[in-house]
Short mmCIF file of C-alpha atoms in Angstrom, two decimals:
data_model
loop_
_atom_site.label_atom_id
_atom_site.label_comp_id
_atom_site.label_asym_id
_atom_site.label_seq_id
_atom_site.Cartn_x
_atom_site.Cartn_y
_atom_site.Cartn_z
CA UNK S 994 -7.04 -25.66 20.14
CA UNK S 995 -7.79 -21.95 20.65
CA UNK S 996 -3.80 -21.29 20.57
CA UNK S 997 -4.44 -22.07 17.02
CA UNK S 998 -6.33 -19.77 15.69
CA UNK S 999 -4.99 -16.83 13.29
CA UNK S 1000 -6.50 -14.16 13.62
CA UNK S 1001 -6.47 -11.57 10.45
CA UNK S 1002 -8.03 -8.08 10.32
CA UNK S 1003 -9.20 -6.56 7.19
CA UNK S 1004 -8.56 -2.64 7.95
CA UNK S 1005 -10.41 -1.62 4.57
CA UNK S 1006 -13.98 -1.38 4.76
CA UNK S 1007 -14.21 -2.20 0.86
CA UNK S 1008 -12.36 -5.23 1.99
CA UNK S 1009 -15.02 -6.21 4.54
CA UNK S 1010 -17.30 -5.67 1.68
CA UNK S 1011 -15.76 -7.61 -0.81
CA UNK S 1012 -15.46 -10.23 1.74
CA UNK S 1013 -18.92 -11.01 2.55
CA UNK S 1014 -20.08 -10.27 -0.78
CA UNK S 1015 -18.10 -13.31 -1.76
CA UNK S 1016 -18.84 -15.49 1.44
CA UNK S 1017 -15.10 -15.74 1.85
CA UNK S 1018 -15.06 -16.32 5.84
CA UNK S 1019 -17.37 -19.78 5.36
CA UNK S 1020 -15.01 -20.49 2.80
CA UNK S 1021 -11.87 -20.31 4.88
CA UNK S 1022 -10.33 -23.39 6.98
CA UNK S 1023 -11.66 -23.10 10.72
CA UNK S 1024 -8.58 -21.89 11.97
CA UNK S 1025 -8.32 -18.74 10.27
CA UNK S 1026 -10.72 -15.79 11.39
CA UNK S 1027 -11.41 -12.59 9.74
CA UNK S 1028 -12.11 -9.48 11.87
CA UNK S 1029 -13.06 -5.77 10.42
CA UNK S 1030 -11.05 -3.07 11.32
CA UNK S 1031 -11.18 0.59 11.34
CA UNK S 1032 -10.99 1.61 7.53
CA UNK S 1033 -14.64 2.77 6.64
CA UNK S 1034 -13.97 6.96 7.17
CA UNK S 1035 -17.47 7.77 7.59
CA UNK S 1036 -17.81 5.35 10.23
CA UNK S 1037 -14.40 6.12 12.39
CA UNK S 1038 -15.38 9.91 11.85
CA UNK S 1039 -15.81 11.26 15.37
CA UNK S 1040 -19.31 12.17 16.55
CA UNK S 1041 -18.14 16.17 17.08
CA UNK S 1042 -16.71 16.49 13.69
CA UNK S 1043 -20.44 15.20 12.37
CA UNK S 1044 -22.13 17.64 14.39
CA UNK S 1045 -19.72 20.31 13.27
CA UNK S 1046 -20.63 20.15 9.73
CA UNK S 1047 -24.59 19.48 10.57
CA UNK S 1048 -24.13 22.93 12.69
CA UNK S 1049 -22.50 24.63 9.85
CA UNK S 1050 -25.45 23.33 7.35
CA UNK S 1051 -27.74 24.86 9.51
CA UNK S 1052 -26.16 28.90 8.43
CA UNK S 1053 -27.81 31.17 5.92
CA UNK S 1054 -26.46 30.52 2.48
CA UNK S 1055 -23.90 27.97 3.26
CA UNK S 1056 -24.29 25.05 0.57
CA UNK S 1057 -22.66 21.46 2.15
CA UNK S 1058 -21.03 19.59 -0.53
CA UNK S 1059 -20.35 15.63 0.54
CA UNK S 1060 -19.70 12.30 -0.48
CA UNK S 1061 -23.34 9.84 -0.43
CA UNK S 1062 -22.17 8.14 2.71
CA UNK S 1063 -22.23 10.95 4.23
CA UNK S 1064 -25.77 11.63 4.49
CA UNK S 1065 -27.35 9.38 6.41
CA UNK S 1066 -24.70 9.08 9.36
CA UNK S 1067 -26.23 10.06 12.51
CA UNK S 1068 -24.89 13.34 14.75
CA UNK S 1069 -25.76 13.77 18.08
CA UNK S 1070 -29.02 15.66 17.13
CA UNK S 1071 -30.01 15.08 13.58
CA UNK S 1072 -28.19 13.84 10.37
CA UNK S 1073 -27.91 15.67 6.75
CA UNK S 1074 -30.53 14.08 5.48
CA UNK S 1075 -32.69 15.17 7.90
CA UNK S 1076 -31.10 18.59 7.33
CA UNK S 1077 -31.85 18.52 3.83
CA UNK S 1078 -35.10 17.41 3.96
CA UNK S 1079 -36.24 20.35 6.88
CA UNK S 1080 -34.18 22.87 3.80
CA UNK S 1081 -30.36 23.17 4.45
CA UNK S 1082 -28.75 22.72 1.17
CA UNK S 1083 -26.42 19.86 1.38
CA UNK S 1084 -25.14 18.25 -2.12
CA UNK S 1085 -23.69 14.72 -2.62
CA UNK S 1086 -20.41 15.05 -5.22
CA UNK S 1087 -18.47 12.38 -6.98
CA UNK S 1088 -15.82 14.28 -6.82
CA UNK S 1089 -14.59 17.32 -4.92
CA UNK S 1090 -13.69 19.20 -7.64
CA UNK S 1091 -17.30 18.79 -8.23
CA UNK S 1092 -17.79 21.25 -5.42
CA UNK S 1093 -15.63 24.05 -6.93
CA UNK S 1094 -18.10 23.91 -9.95
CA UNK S 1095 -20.80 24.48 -7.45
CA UNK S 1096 -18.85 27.16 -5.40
CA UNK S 1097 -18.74 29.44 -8.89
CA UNK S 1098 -22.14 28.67 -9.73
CA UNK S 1099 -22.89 30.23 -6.48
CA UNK S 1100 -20.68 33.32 -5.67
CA UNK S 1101 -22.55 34.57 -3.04
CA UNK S 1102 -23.19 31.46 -0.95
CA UNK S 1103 -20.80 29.77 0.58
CA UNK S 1104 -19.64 26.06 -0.61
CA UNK S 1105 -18.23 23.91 2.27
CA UNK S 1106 -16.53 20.23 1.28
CA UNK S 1107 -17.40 18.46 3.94
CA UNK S 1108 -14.12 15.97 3.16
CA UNK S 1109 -13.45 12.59 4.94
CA UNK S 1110 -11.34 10.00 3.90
CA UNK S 1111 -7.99 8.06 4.16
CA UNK S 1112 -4.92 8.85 2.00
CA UNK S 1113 -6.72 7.14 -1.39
CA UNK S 1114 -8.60 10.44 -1.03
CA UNK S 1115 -7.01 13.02 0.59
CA UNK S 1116 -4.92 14.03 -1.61
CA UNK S 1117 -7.78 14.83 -4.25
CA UNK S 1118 -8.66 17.24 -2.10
CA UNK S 1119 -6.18 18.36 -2.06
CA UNK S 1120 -5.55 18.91 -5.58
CA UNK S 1121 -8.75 20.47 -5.19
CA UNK S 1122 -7.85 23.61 -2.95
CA UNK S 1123 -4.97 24.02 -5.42
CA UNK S 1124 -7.23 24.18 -7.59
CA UNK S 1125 -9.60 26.49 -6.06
CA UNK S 1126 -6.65 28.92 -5.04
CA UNK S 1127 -5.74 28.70 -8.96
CA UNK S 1128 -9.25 29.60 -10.10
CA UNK S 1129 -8.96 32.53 -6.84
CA UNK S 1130 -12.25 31.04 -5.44
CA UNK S 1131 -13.06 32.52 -2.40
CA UNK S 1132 -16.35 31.03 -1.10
CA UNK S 1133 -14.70 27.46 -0.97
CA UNK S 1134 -14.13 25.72 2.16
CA UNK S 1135 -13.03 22.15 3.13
CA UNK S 1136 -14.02 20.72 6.45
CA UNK S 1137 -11.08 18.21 6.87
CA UNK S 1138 -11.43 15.53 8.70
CA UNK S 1139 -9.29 13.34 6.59
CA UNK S 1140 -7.18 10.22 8.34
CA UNK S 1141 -4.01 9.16 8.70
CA UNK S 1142 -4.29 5.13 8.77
CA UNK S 1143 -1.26 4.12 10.00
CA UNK S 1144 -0.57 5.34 13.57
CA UNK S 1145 -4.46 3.93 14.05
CA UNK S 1146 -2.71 0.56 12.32
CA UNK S 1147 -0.01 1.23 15.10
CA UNK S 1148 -2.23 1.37 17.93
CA UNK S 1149 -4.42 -1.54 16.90
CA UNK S 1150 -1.40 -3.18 16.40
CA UNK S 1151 0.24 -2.54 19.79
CA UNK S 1152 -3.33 -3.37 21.39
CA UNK S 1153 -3.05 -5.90 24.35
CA UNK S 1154 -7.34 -6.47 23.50
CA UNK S 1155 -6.98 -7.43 20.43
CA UNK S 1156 -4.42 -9.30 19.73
CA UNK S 1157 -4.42 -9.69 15.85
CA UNK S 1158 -1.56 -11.90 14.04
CA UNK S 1159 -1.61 -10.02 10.82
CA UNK S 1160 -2.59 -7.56 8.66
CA UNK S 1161 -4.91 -7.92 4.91
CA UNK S 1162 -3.64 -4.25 4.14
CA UNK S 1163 -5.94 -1.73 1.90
CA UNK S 1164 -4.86 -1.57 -1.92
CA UNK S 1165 -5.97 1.56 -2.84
CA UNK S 1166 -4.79 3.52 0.70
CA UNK S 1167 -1.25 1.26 -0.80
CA UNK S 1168 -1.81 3.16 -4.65
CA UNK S 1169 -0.85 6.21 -2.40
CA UNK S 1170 1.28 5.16 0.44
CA UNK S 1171 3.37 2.46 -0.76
CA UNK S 1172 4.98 0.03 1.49
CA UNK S 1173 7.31 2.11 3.60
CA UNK S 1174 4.30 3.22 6.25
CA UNK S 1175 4.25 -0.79 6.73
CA UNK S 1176 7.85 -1.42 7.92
CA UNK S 1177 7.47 0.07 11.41
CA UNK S 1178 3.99 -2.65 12.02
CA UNK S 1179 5.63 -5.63 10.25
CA UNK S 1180 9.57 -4.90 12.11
CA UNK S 1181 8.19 -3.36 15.24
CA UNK S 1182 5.30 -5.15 16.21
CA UNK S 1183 5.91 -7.91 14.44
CA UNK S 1184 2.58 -8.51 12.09
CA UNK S 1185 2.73 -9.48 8.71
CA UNK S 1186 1.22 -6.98 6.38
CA UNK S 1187 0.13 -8.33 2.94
CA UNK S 1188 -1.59 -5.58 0.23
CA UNK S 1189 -4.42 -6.91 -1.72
CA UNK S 1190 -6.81 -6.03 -3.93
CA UNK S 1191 -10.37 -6.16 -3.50
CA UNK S 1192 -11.42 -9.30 -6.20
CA UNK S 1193 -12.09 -12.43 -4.89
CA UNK S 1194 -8.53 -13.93 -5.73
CA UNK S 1195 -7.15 -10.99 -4.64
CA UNK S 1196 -8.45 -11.31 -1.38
CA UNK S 1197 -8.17 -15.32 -0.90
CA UNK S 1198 -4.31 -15.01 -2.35
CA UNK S 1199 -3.56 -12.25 0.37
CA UNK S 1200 -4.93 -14.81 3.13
CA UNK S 1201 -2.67 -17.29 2.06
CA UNK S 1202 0.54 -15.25 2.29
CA UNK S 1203 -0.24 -13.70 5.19
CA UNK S 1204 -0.76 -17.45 6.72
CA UNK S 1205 2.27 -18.66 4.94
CA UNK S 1206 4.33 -15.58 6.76
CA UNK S 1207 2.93 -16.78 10.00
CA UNK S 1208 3.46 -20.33 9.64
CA UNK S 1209 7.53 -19.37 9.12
CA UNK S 1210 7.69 -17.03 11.54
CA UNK S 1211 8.37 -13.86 9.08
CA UNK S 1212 6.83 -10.64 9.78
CA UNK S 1213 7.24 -8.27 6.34
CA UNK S 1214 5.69 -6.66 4.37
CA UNK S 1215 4.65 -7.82 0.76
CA UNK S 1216 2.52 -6.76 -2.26
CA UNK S 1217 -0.34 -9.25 -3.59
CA UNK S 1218 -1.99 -6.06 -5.82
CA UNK S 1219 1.33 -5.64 -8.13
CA UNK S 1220 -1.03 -4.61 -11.20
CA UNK S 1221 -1.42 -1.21 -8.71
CA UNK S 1222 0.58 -1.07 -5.59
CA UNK S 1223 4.68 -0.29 -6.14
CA UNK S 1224 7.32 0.19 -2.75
CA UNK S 1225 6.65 3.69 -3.61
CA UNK S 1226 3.39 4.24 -3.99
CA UNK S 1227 2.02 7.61 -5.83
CA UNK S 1228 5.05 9.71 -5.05
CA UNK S 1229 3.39 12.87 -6.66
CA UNK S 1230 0.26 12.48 -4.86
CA UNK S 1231 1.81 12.32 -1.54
CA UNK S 1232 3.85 15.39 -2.41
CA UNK S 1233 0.49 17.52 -3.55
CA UNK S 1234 -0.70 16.43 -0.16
CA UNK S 1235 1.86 17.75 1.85
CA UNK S 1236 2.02 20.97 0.25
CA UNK S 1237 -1.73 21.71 1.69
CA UNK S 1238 -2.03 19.52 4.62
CA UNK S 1239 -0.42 19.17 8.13
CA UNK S 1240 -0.68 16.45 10.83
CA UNK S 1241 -2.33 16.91 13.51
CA UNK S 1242 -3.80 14.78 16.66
CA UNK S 1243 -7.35 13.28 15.97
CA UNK S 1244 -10.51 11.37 17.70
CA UNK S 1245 -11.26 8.28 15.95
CA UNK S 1246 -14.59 6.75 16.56
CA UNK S 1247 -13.70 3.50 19.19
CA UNK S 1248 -10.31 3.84 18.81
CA UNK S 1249 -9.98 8.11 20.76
CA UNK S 1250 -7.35 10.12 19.96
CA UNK S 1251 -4.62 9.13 18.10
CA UNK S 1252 -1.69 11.45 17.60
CA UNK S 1253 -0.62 12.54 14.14
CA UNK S 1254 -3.56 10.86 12.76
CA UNK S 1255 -5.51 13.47 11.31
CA UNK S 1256 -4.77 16.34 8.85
CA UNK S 1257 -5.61 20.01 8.82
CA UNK S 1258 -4.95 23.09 6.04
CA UNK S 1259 -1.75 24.18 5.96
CA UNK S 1260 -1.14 28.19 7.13
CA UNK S 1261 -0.84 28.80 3.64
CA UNK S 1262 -4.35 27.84 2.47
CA UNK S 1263 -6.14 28.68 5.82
CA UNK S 1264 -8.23 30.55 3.76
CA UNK S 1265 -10.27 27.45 2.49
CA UNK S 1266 -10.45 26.07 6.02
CA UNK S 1267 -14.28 25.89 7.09
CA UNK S 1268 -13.02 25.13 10.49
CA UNK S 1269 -11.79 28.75 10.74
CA UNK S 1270 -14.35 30.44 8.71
CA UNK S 1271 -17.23 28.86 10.47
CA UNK S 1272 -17.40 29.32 14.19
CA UNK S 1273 -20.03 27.01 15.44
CA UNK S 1274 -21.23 25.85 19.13
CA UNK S 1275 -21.64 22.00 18.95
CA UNK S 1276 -23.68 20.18 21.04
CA UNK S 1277 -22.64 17.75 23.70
CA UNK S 1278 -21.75 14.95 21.68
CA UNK S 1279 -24.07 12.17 22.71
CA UNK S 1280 -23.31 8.58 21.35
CA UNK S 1281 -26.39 6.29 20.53
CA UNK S 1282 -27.57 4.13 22.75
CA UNK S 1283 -26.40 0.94 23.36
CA UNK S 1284 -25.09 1.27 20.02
CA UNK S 1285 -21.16 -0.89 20.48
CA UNK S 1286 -19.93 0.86 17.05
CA UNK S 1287 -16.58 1.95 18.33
CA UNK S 1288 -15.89 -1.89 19.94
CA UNK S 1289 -16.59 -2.96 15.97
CA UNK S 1290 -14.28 -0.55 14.67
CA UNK S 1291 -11.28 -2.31 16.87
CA UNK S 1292 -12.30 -5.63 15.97
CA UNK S 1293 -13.07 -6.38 19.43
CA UNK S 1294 -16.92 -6.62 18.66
CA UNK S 1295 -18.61 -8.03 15.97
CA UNK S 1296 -22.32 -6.85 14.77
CA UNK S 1297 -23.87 -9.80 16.42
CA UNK S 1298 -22.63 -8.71 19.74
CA UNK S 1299 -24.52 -5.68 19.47
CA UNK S 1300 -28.52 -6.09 20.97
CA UNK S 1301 -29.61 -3.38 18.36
CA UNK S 1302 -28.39 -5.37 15.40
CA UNK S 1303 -30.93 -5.94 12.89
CA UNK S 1304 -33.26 -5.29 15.35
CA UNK S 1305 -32.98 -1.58 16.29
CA UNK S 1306 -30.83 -0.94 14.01
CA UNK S 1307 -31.08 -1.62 10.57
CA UNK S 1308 -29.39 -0.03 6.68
CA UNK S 1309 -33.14 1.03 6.59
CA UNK S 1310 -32.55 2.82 10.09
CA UNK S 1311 -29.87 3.28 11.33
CA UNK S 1312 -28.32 3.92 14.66
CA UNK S 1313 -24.70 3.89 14.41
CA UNK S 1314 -22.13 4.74 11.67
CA UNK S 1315 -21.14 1.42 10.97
CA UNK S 1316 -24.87 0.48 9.63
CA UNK S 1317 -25.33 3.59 7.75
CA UNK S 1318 -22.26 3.27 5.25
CA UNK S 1319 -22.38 0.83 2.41
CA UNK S 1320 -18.93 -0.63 3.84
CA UNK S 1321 -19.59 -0.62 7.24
CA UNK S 1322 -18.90 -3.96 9.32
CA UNK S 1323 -22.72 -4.31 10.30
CA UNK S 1324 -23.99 -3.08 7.12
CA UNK S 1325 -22.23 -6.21 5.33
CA UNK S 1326 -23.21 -7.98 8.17
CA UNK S 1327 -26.78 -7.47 7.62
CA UNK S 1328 -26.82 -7.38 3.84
CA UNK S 1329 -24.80 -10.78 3.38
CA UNK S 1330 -26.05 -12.54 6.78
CA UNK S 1331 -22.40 -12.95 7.92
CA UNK B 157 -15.29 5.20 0.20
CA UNK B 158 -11.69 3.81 -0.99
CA UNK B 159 -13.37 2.13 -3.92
CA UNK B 160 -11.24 3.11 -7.13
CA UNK B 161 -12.02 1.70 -10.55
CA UNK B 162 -9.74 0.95 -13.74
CA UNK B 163 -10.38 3.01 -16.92
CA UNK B 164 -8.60 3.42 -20.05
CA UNK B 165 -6.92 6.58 -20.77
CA UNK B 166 -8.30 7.72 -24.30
CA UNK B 167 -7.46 11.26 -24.74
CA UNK B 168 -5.25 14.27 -22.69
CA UNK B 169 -5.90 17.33 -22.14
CA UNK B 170 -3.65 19.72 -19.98
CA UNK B 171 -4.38 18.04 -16.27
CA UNK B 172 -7.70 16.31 -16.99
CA UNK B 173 -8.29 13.09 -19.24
CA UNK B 174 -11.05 11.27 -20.69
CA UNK B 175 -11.26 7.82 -19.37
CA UNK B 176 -13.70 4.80 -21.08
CA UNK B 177 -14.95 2.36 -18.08
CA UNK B 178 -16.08 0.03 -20.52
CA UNK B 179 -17.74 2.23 -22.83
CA UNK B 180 -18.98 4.93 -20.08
CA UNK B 181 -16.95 8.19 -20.50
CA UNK B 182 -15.43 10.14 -17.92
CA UNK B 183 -13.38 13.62 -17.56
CA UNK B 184 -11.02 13.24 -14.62
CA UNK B 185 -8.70 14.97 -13.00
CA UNK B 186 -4.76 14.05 -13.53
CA UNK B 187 -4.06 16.19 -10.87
CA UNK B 188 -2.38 14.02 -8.43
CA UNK B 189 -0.86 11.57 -11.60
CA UNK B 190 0.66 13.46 -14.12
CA UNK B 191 2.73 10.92 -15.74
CA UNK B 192 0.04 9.76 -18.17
CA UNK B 193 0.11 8.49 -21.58
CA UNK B 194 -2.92 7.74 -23.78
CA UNK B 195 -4.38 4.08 -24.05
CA UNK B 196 -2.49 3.98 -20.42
CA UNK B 197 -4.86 2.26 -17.64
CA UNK B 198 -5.43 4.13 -14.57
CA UNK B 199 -6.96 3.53 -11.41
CA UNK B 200 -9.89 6.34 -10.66
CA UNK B 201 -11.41 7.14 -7.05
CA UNK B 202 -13.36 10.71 -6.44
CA UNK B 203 -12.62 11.92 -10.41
CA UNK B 204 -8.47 11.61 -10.35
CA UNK B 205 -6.29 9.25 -11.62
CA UNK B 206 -4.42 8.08 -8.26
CA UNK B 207 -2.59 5.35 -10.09
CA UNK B 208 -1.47 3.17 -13.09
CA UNK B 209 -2.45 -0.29 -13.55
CA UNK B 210 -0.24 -2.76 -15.35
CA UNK B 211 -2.03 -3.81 -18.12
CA UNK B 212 -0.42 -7.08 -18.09
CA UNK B 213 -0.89 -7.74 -14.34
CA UNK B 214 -4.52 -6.89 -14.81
CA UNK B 215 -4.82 -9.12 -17.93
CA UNK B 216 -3.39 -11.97 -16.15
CA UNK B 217 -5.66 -11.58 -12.88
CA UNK B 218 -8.64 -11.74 -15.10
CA UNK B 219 -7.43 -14.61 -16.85
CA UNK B 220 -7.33 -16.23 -13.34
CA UNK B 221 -10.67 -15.23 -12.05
CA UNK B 222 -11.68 -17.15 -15.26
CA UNK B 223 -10.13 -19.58 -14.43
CA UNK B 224 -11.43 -19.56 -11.13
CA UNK B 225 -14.94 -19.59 -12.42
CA UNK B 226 -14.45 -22.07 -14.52
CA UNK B 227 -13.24 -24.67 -11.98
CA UNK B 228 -16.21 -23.44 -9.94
CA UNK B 229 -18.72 -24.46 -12.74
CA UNK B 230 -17.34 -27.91 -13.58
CA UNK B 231 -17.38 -28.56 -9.28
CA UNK B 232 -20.90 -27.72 -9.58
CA UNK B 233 -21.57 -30.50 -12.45
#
């Protein structure tokens, strides 16, 4: 009977959200099984590149601007919260351009973004350095460690562990992207991708054409957000972020390095990159404990494998990356008793 | 983190707009979506506009979820 099974991975983490919110995998026939992928940022954000910026909060008038689920996630020594609380100033922002407001508020600190994020919000940042260079900030500075999601897509796809049949693909990563990134998954490795939003229907609608595809034997890609997604996604937002950002090889949490899969300033607008500005000594990066994080982030783990879940580690404190964000696969885990 | 919510594009000015969530008032960036009218829907994540939502796509879904809730409450009678 095992044969049987389809097995689906959500990559989004809003998905994973949405999805135990709703209760949707004790709604499902038997046969089908849901597993979480890699699409929370803070959570496939390596453990260096956290202990870069918590080393670069710890400098004389530096001012760390972030998004909230940022703050909690553990480095190898201490977090930002704990930075914050023992003085560094380190600011949670809606929005980056939020931090440009702070940056000329501040003209003789210096104002790192502290960016992570897939291509939903990479390219608001960056908008945002075009907008900095336009206002002729200098005391700006973006920490980028923005993701590429589809050659980590590719490898999970192409992964002889896993062994997923198909793909519930992120809508708002899709706003952006489009379809085309999908064609080389659904043609070359033969999984059905299907887009879907992040309601309830949404969600349940996407399971059923991805099954559908499966049960004929097609391997495409289709749309089940249309009131968002288009084949071409946001053309001009891909263009803005290719005018500031480069690929360039990156460590993903679980999943190591993945070529092309991360982005870094342009020559151009090396001026805004903290990376360059900010020469810091990191600490050997030491992963938690017993803490199975990166197996969760490839689906090949679930919380409940993990000894320290809801034990050790709970939202309350945390241990590894995927408790601390509000989308994390353990943090639903815990808060909807998946 | 790739949470992005629908507004209502109520008024333009230069790059930014002001948006109406359901009564709440934002100023966002139009940044990365220029091609914006007024009374236009757009999808918002991080203060920009990173997409346009069919208003008739996004009628008809929550028609549905009605729907949906509605067959819901008369399987609960």
């Amino acid at each position: 009977m095992k044969e049987d099974k389809i097995k689906l991975m959500e990559v989004c983490g809003t998905h994973t959200m949405a999805i135990a919110r709703a209760g949707i995998k004790k709604l499902l026939p038997s046969e089908i099984e849901l597993i979480s992928g890699p699409g929370c940022p803070v959570c496939v954000t390596s453990q260096a590149d956290i202990d870069r910026a918590i080393e670069i909060s710890r400098i004389d008038n530096v001012i760390i601007t972030t998004f909230g689920d940022m703050m909690r996630v553990p480095g190898t020594k201490t977090s930002f919260e704990d930075m914050k609380r023992d003085g560094a100033d380190i600011r949670v922002v809606y929005s980056p351009l939020d931090a440009l407001t702070i940056s000329e508020d501040n003209p003789q600190k210096r104002v790192v973004f502290m960016g992570v994020g897939f291509e939903t919000t990479s390219p608001t940042v960056a908008a945002t350095i075009i907008e900095a260079r336009k206002r002729g900030l200098r005391n700006f500075f973006v920490l980028s460690n923005f993701k590429v999601l589809f050659p980590a897509l590719e490898a999970l796809a192409g992964s002889s562990k896993l062994k997923v049949d198909g793909f519930i693909c992120p809508g708002h990563v899709s706003v952006v992207t489009g379809t085309i990134p999908y064609a080389k998954i659904a043609s070359h490795y033969k999984k059905p991708c299907v887009i879907t939003g992040f309601d309830e229907i949404d969600i349940v609608k996407g399971i059923k054409r991805l099954v559908e595809q499966i049960k004929s034997h097609r391997c495409t890609t289709e749309i089940e957000y249309r009131r968002a997604v288009t084949e071409d996604g946001n053309i001009e937002a891909r263009r803005v972020l290719d005018s500031v950002f480069d690929v360039k090889d990156s460590h993903w949490r679980g999943l190591g390095m993945i070529k092309e899969s991360g982005l870094k300033l342009k020559n151009k607008y090396r001026q805004f990159d903290a990376e360059k500005e900010f020469k810091v000594k990191l600490p050997k990066a030491i992963l938690p404990k017993g803490c199975i994080c990166g197996e969760v982030l490839q689906g090949i783990k679930g919380p409940r494998d993990c000894k320290l879940f809801g034990k050790v580690c709970t939202p309350r404190k945390p241990v590894g990356p995927c408790m601390v964000s509000s989308e994390g696969t353990c943090a639903a885990y815990y808060r909807y008793g998946e | 983190m790739c949470l992005a919510v629908p507004a209502k594009v109520k008024s333009i000015e230069k790059n930014m707009a002001v948006v109406d969530f359901g009564g709440v008032y934002k100023r966002i960036s139009l940044g990365i979506l220029s091609d914006v009218k007024q009374n236009d829907y757009v999808l918002v994540h991080a203060g920009f506009a990173i997409g346009k939502v069919k208003q008739k796509e996004a009628e008809d879904t929550l028609k549905v979820l009605k729907e949906l809730k509605d067959v819901l409450k008369d399987e609960r009678r």
